[in-house]
Coordinates of C-alpha atoms and ligand atoms in Angstrom, one line a residue:
X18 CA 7.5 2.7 12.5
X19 CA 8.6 6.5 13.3
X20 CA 9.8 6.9 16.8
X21 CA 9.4 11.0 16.0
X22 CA 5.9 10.5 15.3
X23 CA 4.3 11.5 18.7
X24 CA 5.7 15.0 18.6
X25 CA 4.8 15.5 14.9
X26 CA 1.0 14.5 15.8
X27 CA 1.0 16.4 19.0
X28 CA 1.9 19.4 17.5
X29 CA -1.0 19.5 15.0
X30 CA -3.4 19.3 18.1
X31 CA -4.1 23.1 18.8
X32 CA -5.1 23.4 14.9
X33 CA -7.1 20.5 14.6
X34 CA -9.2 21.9 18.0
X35 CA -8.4 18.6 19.9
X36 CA -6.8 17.1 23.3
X37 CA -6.9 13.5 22.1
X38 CA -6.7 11.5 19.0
X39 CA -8.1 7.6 18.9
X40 CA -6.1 5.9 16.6
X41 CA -8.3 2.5 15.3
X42 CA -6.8 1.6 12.2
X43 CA -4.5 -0.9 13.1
X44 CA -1.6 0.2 10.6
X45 CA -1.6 3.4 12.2
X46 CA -1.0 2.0 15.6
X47 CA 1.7 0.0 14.2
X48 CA 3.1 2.9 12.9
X49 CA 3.0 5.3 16.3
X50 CA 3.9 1.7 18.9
X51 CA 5.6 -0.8 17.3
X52 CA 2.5 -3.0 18.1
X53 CA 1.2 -6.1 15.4
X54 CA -1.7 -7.4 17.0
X55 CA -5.0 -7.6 15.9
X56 CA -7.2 -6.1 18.5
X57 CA -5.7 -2.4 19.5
X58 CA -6.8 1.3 19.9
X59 CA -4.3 4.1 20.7
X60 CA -4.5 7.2 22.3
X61 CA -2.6 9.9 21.7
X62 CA -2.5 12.5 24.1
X63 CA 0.4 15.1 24.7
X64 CA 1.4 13.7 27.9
X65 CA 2.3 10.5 25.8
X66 CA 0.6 7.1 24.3
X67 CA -1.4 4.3 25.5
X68 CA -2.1 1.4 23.5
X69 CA -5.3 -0.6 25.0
X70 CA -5.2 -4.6 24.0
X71 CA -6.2 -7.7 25.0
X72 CA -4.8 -10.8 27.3
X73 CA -4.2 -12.7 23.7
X74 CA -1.4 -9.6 23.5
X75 CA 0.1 -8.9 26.8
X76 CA 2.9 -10.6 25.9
X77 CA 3.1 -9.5 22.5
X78 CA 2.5 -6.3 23.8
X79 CA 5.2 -6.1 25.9
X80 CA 7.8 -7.5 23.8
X81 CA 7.2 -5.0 20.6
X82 CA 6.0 -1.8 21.7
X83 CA 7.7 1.6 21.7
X84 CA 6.5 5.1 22.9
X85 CA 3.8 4.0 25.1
X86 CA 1.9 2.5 28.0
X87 CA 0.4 -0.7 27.3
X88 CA -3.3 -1.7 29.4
X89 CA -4.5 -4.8 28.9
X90 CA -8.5 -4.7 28.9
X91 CA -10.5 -7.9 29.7
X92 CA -13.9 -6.2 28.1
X93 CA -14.4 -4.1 25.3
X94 CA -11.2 -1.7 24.3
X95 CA -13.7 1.3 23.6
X96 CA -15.0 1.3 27.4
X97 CA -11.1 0.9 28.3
X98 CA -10.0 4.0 26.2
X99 CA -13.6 6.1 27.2
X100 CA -12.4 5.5 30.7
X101 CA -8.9 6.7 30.8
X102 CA -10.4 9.7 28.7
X103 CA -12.7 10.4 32.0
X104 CA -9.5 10.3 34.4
X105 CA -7.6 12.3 32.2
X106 CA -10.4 14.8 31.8
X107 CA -10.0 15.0 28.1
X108 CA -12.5 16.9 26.2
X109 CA -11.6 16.9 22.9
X110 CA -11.6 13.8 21.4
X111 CA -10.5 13.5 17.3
X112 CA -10.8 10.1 16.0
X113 CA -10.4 8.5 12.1
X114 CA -13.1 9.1 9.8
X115 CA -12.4 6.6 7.7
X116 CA -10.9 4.0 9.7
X117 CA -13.8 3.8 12.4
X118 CA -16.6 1.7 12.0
X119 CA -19.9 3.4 13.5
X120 CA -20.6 0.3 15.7
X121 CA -17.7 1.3 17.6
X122 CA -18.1 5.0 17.0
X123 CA -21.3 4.6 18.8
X124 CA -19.7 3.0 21.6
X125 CA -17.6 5.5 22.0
X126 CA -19.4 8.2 22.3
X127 CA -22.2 6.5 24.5
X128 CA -19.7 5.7 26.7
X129 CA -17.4 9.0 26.6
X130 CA -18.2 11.3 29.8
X131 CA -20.2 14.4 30.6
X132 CA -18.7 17.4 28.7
X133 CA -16.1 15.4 26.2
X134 CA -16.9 15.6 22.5
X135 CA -15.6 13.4 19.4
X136 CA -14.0 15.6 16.3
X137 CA -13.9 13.5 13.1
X138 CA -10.4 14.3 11.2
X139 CA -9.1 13.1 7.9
X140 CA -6.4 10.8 7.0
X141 CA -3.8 12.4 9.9
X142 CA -1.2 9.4 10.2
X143 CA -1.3 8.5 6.8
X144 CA 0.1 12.0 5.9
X145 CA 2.8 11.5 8.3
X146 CA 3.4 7.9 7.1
X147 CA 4.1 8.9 3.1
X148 CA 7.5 10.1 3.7
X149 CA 9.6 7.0 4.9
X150 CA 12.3 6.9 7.2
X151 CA 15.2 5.0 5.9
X152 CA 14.5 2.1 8.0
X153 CA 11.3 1.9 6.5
X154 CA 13.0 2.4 3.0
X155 CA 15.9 -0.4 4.0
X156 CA 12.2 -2.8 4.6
X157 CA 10.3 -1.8 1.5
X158 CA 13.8 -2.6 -0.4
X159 CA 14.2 -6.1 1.0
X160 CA 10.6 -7.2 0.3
X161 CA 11.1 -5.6 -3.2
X162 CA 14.1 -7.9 -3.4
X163 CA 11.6 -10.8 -2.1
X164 CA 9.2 -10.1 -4.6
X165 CA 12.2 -10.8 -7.5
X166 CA 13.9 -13.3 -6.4
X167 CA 10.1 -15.4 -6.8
X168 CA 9.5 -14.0 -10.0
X169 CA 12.9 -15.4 -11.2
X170 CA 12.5 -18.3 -9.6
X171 CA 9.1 -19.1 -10.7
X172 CA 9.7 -18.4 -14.4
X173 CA 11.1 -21.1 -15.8
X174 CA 8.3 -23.5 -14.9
X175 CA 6.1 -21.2 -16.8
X176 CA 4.6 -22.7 -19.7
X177 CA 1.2 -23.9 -21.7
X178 CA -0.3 -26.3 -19.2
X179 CA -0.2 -24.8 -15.8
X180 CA -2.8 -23.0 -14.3
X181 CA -3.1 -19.1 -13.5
X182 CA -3.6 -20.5 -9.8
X183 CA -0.1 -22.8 -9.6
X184 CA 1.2 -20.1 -11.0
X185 CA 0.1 -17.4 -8.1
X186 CA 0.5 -20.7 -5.9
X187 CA 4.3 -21.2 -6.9
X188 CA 5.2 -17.2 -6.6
X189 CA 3.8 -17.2 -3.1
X190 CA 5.6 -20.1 -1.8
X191 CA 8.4 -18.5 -3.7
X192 CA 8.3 -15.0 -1.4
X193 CA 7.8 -16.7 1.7
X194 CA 11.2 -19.2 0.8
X195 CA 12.9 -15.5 0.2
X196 CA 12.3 -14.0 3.4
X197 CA 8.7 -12.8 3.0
X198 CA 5.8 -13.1 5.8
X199 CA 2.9 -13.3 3.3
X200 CA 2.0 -11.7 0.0
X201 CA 1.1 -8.0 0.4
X202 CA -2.3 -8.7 -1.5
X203 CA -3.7 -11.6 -3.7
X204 CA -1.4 -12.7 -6.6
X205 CA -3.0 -11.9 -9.7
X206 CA -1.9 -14.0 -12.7
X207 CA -4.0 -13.8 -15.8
X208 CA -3.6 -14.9 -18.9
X209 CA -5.3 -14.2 -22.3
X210 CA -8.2 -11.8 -22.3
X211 CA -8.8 -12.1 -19.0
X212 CA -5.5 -10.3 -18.5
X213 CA -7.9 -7.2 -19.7
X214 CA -9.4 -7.5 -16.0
X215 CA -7.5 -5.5 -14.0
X216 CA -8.1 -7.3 -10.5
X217 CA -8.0 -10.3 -12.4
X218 CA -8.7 -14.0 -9.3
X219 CA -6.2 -16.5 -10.8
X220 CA -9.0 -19.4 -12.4
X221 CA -8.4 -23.5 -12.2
X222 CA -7.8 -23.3 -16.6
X223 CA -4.8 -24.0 -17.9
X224 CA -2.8 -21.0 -20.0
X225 CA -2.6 -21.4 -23.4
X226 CA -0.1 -20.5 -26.1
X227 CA 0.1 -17.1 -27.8
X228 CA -1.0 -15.4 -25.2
X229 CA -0.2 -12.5 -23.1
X230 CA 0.2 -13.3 -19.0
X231 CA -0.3 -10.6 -16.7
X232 CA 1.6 -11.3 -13.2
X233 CA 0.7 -8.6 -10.5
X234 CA 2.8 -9.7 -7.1
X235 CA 3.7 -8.2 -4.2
X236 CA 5.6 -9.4 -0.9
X237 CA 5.3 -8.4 2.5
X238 CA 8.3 -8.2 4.2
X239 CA 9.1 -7.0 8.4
X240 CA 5.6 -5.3 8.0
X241 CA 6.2 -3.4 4.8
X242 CA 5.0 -4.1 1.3
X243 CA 6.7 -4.1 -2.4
X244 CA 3.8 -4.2 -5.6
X245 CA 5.1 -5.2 -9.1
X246 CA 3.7 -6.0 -11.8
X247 CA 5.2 -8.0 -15.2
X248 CA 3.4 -8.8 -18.7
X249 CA 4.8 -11.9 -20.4
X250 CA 4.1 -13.4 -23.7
X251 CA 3.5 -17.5 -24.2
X252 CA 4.4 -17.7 -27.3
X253 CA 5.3 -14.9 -30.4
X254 CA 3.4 -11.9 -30.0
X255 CA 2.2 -10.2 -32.9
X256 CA 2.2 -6.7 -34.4
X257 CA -0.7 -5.1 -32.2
X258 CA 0.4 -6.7 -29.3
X259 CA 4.0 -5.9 -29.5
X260 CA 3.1 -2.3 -30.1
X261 CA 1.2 -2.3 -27.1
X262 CA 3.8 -3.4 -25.1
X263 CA 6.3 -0.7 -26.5
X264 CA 3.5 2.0 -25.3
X265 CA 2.6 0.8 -22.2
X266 CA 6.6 0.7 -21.4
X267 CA 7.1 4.1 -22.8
X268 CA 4.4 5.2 -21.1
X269 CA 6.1 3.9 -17.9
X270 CA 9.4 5.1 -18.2
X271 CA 7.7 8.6 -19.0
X272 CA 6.5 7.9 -15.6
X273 CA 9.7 7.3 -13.6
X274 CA 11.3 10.0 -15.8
X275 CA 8.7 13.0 -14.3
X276 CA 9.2 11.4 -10.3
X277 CA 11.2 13.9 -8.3
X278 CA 10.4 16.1 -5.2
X279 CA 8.5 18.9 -5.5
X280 CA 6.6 17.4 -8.9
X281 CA 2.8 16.9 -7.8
X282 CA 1.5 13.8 -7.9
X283 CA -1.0 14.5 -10.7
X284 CA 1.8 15.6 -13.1
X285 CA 3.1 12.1 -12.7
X286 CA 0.0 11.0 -13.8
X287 CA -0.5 12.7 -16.9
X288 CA 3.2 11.9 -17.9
X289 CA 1.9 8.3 -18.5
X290 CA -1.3 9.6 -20.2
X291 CA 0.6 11.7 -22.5
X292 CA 2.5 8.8 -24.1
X293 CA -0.5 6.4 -24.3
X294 CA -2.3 9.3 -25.7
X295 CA -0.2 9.7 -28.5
X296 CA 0.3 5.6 -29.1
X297 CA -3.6 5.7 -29.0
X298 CA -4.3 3.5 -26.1
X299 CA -5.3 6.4 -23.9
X300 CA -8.7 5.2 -23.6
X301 CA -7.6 1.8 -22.6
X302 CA -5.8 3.0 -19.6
X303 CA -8.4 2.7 -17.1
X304 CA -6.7 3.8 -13.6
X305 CA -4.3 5.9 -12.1
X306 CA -0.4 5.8 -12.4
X307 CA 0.1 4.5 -9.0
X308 CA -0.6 4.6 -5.3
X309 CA 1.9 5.0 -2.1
X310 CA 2.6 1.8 -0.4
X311 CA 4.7 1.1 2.9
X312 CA 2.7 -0.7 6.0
X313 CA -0.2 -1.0 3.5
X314 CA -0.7 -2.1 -0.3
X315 CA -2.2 1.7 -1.0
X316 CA -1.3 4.1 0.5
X317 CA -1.7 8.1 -0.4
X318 CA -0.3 9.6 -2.7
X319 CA -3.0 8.8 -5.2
X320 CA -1.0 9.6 -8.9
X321 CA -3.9 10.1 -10.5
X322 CA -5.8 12.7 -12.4
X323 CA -6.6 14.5 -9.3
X324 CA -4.4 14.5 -6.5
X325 CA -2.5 17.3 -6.3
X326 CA 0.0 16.2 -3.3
X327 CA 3.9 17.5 -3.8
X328 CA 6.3 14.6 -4.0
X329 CA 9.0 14.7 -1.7
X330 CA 11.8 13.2 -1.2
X331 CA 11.7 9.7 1.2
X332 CA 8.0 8.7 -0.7
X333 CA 7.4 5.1 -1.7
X334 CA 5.3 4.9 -4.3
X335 CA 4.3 2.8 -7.7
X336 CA 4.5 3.5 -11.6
X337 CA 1.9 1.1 -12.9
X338 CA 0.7 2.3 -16.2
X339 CA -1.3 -0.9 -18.5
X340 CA -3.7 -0.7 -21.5
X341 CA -6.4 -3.7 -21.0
X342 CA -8.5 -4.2 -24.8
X343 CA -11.5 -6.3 -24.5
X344 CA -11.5 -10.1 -25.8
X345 CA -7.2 -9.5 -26.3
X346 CA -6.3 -8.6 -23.0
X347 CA -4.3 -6.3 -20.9
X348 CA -0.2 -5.2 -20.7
X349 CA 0.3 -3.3 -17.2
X350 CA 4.3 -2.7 -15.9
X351 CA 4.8 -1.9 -12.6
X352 CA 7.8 -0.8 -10.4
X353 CA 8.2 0.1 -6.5
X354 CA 10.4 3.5 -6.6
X355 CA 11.3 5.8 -3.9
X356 CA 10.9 9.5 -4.3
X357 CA 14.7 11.5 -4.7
X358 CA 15.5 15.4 -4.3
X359 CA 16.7 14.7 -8.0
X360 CA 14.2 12.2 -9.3
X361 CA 13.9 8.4 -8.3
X362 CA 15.0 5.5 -7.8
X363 CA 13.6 2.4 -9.1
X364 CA 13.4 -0.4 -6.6
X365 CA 12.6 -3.2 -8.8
X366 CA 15.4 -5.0 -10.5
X367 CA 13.3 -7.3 -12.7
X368 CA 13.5 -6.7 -16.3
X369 CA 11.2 -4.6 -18.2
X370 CA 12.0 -6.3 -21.8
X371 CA 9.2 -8.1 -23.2
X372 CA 9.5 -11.6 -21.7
X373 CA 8.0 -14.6 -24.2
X374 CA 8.3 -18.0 -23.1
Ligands
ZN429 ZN1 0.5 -4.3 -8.4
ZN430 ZN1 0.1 -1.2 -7.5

């Protein structure tokens, strides 16, 4: 939520050639009203917003919003928004790209009138939303401290026996008992060499001994998200393994160590790379760095090989380095930080050692 972002989007209007802009994605209109629901379009004109809903909302509507003029529609939203486009005599309309589907694109612009045109535009909002206010920040930090508090709590019942899934079951039930509303995204706990899976879906087998366990959590707390991501040991860990560990969490701190404002995000990236590079697991490290996050799990920045975006000071974003060998398995440390004039600082409490159980 940015109570300043109506005149930051105005603004851009005359450049981006447009009178209007129809925000659809529904993180974006929580962003620019306040508003939660699941059935919402706003449009932003200069003359202020209106958020169109539903009768499942009025109340909801009423009760949450900021910065705008709420109509309730009884039939489709689109037709709603087309018409209050006609009365205004808006021409210009710019709408999201890549939040629209083309179903309702299509309505749209069959029912938009004589002489009004649709201008696709990138990712506007989600430029405005990297930066975070400190009330955002102040949100991001509490579910970080949500996300911890189950971690801890969950740990000591971890051992050979339980499942991936009561695992993941336990750590949810956990954030919710510590203030959260839901997790930010499916818990992924993953043990052995399935831990070499990335985006690994917690299975029904139990974990075994002398194996690694990859924990990837995340809380969502007052809207906003935190993302973090342990690698445990059941058991002693050998040689190779060990060594891994040591790279990956070099490779992270390397990471954290290059974050400051005015560094671009793929610098960032290739601090990470360096360090596996010379351990030798560079190959093995199959994604990026880490994403933004805030409203949503990933947001831009992208800190990866390509994205060139400045950091500045106020960004939310992840260090999330991991080395994933086939038929061993994977090692991936992950922190929420926020972006610093002089560098970061590192949300996360939990600690980075080497946890074996
Ligand atoms: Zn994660
Ligand atoms: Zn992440």
């Amino acid at each position: 939520m940015n109570t300043n972002a109506h005149e930051w989007v105005t603004e851009r209007f005359a450049e981006l050639k447009i009178d209007a802009l129809l925000v659809s994605a529904l993180p974006n209109i929580r962003y620019l009203s306040g508003f939660t629901g699941s059935n919402a379009l706003l449009l932003v004109t200069p003359g202020g917003n209106t958020l169109f809903t539903d009768p499942r909302y009025t109340l909801q509507a009423a009760g949450e919003t900021f910065d705008c003029a709420v109509k309730t529609a009884r039939g489709p939203l689109m037709a709603a928004a087309a018409q209050l486009i006609a009365r205004r005599r808006l021409k210009r309309i710019g709408f999201e790209r890549g939040r629209l589907l083309f179903d309702l694109w299509q309505r749209l612009k069959d029912a938009l009138p004589l002489g009004a045109s649709l201008k696709a535009l990138g990712p506007l909002i989600e430029e405005l939303r990297m930066v975070k206010t400190p009330e955002e920040i102040a949100r991001i930090r509490a579910a970080v401290m949500a996300n911890s508090l189950a971690f801890e709590a969950v740990l000591p019942g971890i051992r050979p026996g339980v499942t991936e899934s009561e695992i993941a079951a336990e750590l949810e039930y956990q954030m919710r008992r510590h203030g959260a509303e839901k997790p930010s995204f499916d818990t992924i706990v993953a043990s052995g060499p399935r831990s070499a899976m990335v985006h690994a879906q917690p299975g029904a087998e139990p974990v075994g001994t002398n194996q690694l366990l990859l924990i990837d959590m995340g809380a969502t707390r007052n809207g906003y998200v935190s993302d973090m991501t342990r690698t445990l040991f059941l058991g002693r860990p050998g040689r190779k393994i060990s060594k891994m560990y040591d790279a990956v969490l070099m490779a992270q701190l390397a990471g954290i160590a290059a974050v400051r404002e005015g560094v671009t995000a793929d610098a960032v990236d290739r601090a990470t790379r360096r360090v596996l590079r010379a351990e030798g697991f560079d190959k093995a490290f199959v994604h990026s760095t880490g994403h933004g996050l805030g409203l949503e799990i990933h947001e831009p920045p992208r800190l990866g090989k390509k994205d060139k975006t400045r950091l500045r000071a106020g960004m939310a974003i992840t260090i999330e380095p991991g080395v994933y060998v086939e038929g061993l398995g994977g090692i991936r440390i992950e922190d929420t930080v926020v972006v610093t004039a002089s560098g970061c600082e590192v949300l996360t409490p939990t600690t980075k050692e080497f946890i074996t159980l």
